Coordinates of C-alpha atoms in Angstrom, one line a residue:
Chain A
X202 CA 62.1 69.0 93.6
X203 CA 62.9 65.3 93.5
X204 CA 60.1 64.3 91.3
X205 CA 61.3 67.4 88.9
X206 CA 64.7 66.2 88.8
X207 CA 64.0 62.2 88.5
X208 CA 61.8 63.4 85.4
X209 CA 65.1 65.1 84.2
X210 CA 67.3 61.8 84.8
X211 CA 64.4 59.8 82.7
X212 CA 64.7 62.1 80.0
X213 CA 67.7 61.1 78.7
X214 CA 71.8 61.6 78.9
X215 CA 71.5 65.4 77.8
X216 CA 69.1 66.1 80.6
X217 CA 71.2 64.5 83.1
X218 CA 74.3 66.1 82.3
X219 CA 72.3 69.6 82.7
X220 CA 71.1 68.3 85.9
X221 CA 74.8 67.7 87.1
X222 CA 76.0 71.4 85.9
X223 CA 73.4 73.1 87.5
X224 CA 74.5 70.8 90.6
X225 CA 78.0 71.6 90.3
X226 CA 77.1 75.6 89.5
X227 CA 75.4 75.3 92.9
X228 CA 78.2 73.6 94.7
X229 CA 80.4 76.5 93.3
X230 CA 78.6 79.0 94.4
X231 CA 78.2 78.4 97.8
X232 CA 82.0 77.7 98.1
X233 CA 82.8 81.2 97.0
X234 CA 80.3 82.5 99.2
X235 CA 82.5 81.3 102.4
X236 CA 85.2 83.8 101.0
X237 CA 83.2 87.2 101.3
X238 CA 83.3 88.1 104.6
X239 CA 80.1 90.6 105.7
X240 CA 80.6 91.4 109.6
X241 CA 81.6 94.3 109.8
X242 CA 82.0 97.2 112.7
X243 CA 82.4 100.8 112.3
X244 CA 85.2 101.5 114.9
X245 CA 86.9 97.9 113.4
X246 CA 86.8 99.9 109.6
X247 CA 87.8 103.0 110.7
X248 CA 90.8 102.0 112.9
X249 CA 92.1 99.0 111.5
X250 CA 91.7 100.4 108.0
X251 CA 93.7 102.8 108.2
X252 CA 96.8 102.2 107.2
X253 CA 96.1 98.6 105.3
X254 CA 92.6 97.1 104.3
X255 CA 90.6 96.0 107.4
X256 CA 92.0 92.3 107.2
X257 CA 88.7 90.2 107.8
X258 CA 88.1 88.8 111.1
X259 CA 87.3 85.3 109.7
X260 CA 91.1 84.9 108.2
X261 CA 92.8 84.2 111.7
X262 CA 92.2 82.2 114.9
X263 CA 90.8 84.2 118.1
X264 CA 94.2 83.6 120.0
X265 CA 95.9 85.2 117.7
X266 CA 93.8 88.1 117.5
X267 CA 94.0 88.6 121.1
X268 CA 98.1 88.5 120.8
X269 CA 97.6 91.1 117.9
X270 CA 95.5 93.6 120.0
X271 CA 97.7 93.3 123.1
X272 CA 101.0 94.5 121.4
X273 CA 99.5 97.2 118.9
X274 CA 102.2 99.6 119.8
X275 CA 104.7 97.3 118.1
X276 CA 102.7 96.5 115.7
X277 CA 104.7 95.0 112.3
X278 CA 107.2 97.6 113.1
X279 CA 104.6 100.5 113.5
X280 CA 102.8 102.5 116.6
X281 CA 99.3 100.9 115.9
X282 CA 98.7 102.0 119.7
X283 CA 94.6 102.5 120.0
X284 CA 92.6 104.1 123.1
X285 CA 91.3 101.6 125.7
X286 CA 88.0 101.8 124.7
X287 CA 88.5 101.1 121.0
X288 CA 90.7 98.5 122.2
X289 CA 87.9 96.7 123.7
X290 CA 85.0 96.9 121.1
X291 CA 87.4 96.0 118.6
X292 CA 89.0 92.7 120.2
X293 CA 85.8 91.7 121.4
X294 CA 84.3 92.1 117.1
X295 CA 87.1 90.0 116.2
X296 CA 87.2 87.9 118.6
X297 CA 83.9 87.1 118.0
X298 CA 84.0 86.5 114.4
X299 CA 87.0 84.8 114.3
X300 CA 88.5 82.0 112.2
X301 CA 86.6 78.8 113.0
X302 CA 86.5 75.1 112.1
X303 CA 88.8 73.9 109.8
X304 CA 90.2 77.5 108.6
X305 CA 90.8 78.1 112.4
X306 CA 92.9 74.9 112.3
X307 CA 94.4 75.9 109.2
X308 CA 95.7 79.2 110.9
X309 CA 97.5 77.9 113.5
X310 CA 98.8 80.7 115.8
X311 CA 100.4 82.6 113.1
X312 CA 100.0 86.4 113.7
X313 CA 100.5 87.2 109.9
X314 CA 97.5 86.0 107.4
X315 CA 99.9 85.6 105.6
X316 CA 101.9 82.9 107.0
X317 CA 98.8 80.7 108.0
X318 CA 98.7 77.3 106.0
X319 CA 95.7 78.1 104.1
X320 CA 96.9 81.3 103.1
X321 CA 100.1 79.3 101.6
X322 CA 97.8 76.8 100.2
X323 CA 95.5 79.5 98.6
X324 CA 98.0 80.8 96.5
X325 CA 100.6 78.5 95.8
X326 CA 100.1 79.4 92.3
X327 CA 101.0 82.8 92.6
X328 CA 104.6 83.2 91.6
X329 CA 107.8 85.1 93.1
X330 CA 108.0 87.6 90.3
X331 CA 104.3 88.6 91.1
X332 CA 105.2 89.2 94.7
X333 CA 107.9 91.2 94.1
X334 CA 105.7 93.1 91.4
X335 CA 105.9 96.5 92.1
X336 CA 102.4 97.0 92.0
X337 CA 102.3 94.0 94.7
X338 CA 105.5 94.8 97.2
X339 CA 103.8 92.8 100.2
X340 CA 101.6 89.3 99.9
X341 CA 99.9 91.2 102.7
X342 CA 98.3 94.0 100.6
X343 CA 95.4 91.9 99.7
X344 CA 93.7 94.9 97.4
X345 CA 96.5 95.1 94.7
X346 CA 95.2 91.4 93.2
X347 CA 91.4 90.9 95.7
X348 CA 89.9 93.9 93.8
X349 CA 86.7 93.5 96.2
X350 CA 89.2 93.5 99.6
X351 CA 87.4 96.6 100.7
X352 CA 84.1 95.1 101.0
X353 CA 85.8 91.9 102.2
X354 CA 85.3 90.0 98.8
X355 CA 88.1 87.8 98.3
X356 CA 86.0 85.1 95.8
X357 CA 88.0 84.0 93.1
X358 CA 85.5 85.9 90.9
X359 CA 86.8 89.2 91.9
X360 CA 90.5 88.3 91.6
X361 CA 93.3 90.2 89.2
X362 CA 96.6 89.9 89.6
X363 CA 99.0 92.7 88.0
X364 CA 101.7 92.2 85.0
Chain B
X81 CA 106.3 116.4 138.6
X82 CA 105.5 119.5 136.4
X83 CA 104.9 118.2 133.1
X84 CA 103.0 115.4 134.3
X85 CA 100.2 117.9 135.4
X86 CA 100.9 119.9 132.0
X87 CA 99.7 116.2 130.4
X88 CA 97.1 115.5 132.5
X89 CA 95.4 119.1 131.8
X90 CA 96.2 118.7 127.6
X91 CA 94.6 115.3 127.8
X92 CA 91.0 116.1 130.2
X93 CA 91.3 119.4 127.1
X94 CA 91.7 117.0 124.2
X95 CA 88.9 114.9 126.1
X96 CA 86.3 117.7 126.2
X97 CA 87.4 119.4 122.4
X98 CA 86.9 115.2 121.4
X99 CA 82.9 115.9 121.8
X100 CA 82.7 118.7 119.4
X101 CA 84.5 119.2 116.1
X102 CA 87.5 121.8 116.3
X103 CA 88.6 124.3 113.1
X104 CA 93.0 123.5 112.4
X105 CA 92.9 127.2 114.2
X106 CA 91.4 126.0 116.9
X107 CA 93.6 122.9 117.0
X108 CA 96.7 125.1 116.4
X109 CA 95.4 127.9 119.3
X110 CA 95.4 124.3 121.6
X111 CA 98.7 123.6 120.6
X112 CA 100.0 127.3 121.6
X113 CA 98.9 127.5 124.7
X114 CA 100.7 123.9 125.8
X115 CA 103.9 125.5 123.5
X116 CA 103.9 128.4 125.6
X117 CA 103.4 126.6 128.7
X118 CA 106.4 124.0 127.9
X119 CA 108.6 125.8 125.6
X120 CA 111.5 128.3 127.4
X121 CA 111.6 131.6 125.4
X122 CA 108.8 130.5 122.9
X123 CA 108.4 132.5 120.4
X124 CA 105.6 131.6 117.6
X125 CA 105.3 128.6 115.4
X126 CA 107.3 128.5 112.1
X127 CA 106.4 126.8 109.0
X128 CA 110.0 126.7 108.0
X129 CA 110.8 124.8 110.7
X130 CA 107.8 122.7 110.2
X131 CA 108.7 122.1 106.7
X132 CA 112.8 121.2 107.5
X133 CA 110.9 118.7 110.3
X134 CA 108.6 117.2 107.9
X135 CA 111.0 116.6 105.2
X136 CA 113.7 115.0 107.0
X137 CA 114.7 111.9 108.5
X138 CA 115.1 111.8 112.1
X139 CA 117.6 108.8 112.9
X140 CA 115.2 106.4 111.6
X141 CA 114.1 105.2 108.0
X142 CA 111.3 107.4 107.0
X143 CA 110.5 111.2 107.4
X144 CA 106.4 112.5 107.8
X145 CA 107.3 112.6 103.5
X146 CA 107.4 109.0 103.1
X147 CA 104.2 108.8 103.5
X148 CA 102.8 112.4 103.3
X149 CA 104.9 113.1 100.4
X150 CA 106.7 116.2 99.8
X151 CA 103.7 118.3 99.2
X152 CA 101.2 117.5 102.2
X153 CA 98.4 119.1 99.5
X154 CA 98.8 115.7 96.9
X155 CA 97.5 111.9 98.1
X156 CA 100.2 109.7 99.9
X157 CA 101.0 106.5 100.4
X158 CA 101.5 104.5 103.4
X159 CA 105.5 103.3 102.7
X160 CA 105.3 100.1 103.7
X161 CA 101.3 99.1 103.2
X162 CA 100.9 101.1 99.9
X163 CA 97.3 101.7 100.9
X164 CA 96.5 105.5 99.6
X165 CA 96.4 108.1 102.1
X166 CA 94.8 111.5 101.4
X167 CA 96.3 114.7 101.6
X168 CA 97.2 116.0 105.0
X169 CA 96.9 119.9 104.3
X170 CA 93.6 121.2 105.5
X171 CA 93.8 123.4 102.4
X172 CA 93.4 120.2 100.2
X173 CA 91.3 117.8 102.6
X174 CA 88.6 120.4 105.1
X175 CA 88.6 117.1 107.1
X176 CA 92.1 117.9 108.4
X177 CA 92.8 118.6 111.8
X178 CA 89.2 119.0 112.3
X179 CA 89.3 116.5 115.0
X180 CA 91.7 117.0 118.1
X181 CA 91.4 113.2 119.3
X182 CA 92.5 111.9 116.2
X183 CA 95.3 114.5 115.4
X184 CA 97.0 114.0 118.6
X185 CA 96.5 109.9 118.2
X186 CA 98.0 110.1 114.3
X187 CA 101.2 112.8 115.9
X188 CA 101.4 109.7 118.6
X189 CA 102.0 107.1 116.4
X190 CA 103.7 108.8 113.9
X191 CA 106.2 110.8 115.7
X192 CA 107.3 107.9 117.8
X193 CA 107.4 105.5 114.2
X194 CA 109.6 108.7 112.5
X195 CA 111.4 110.3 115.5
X196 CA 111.3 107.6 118.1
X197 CA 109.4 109.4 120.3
X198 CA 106.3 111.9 121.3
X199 CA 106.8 115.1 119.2
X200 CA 106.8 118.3 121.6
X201 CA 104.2 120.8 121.2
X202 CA 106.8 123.0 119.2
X203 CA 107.3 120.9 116.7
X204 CA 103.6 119.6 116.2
X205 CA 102.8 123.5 115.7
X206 CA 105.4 123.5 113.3
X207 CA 104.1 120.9 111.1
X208 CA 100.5 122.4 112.0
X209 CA 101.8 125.9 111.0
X210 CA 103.0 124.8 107.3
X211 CA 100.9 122.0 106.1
X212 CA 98.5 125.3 106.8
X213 CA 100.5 127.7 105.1
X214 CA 100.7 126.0 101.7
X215 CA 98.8 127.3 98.9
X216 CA 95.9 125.9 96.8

């Protein structure tokens, strides 16, 4: 690997440059990789996306997922009220793979994704108009522009915002 | 004191019809027997009055329609979410009221999000009785 890639350097500017995309590529790659979230439970899908997309585990801190499951009869201004034993499984799967490091941080103890600091960061490029699209109507239905939200892909690859 | 017990016995019910799947008659038969157990002079469900129920407003801001839609046989969508729902009439979705757990769990959170409170057995037959009644 390193003798392969000092042969590259010696072989001249165009070489190197090649060297540093592929480099770069790389870099990319495994950047957007950090935003498709894979755990997944069954009772988590089935309950939770129900009346939104099942909002990745990995996009808030554990305290705030423990608030979140402890007031689901009031939930946003709906009845989101679960049986005990759902209850459990599904705190303790989301508890589990919640935010950590610097995107825990970054979420703070907001109860909304949507009001975390790297959510605001994320898309301070989108503009009003486009959240008050009417294809849009809530920054917090993530499908309408994460066109892989379902399978918890929110890469910028798979991005497309509505006109 | 009384109704209490009449809870107790529709929930160990609901828990021992939650093992095996139920038919919408079978769910609607359930329903009946806890109607004509609660229900002074009860006289059969209506799907009239389960149609008026599900069309109007109840004090609050939405109706069953604002999500269901006026016709329970087309897809909704959740008012505030936008996330698709499909169609509640067992005539357009067989998975319908085919499980008593999650019927009475989804007339839980929705009655008490539309009417501000549990819906009684009458008026869950109701709704039963004409999202069953429409046509293909």
């Amino acid at each position: 690997m390193k003798r392969t890639a000092n042969q590259w350097i010696h072989g001249g500017p165009i070489a190197t440059a090649l060297l540093l995309l592929v480099l770069a590529g790389h870099v990319r790659v495994a950047g957007a990789d950090d935003d498709r979230f894979t755990a997944s439970n069954e009772k988590w899908r089935a309950e939770c996306g129900s009346c939104h997309v099942a909002y990745p585990p990995q996009l808030l801190a554990e305290e705030s997922w423990q608030k979140l499951m402890s007031g689901l009869d009031k939930h946003f201004g709906t009845d989101a009220s679960l049986d005990a034993v759902a209850a459990v499984e599904i705190g303790a799967f989301l508890t589990e793979n919640a935010a950590r490091g610097k995107r825990a941080w970054r979420a703070g103890s907001a109860l909304r994704i949507t009001e975390t600091a790297w959510f605001r960061k994320e898309h301070r490029k989108v503009s009003a108009a486009t959240w008050k699209n009417s294809k849009v109507k809530s920054p917090a239905n993530c499908s309408a522009c994460h066109t892989g939200a379902e399978r918890g892909d929110y890469s910028e690859h798979s991005v497309s915002v509505p006109r | 004191m009384r109704k209490v017990g009449i809870g107790q016995a529709l929930l160990a019910a609901l828990w021992m019809a939650a093992a095996s799947a139920a038919s919408p008659t079978e769910v609607q038969r359930s329903l009946e027997q806890t109607a004509r157990a609660t229900t002074p002079g009860f006289a059969g469900f209506s799907a009239h009055r389960g149609e008026k129920f599900f069309k109007s407003t109840h004090g609050g801001e939405w109706s069953c329609a604002s999500c269901h839609t006026q016709d329970p046989r087309a897809s909704g969508r959740h008012a505030k979410t936008e996330k698709e729902i499909r169609p509640l009439s067992p005539v357009a979705d067989p998975r319908r009221f085919t499980d008593p757990a999650k019927v009475e769990k989804w007339f839980r959170r929705n009655c008490n999000d539309v009417v501000g409170r549990a819906c009684t057995p009458l008026e869950k037959g109701d709704v039963l009785a004409y999202v069953m009644s429409v046509r293909k």
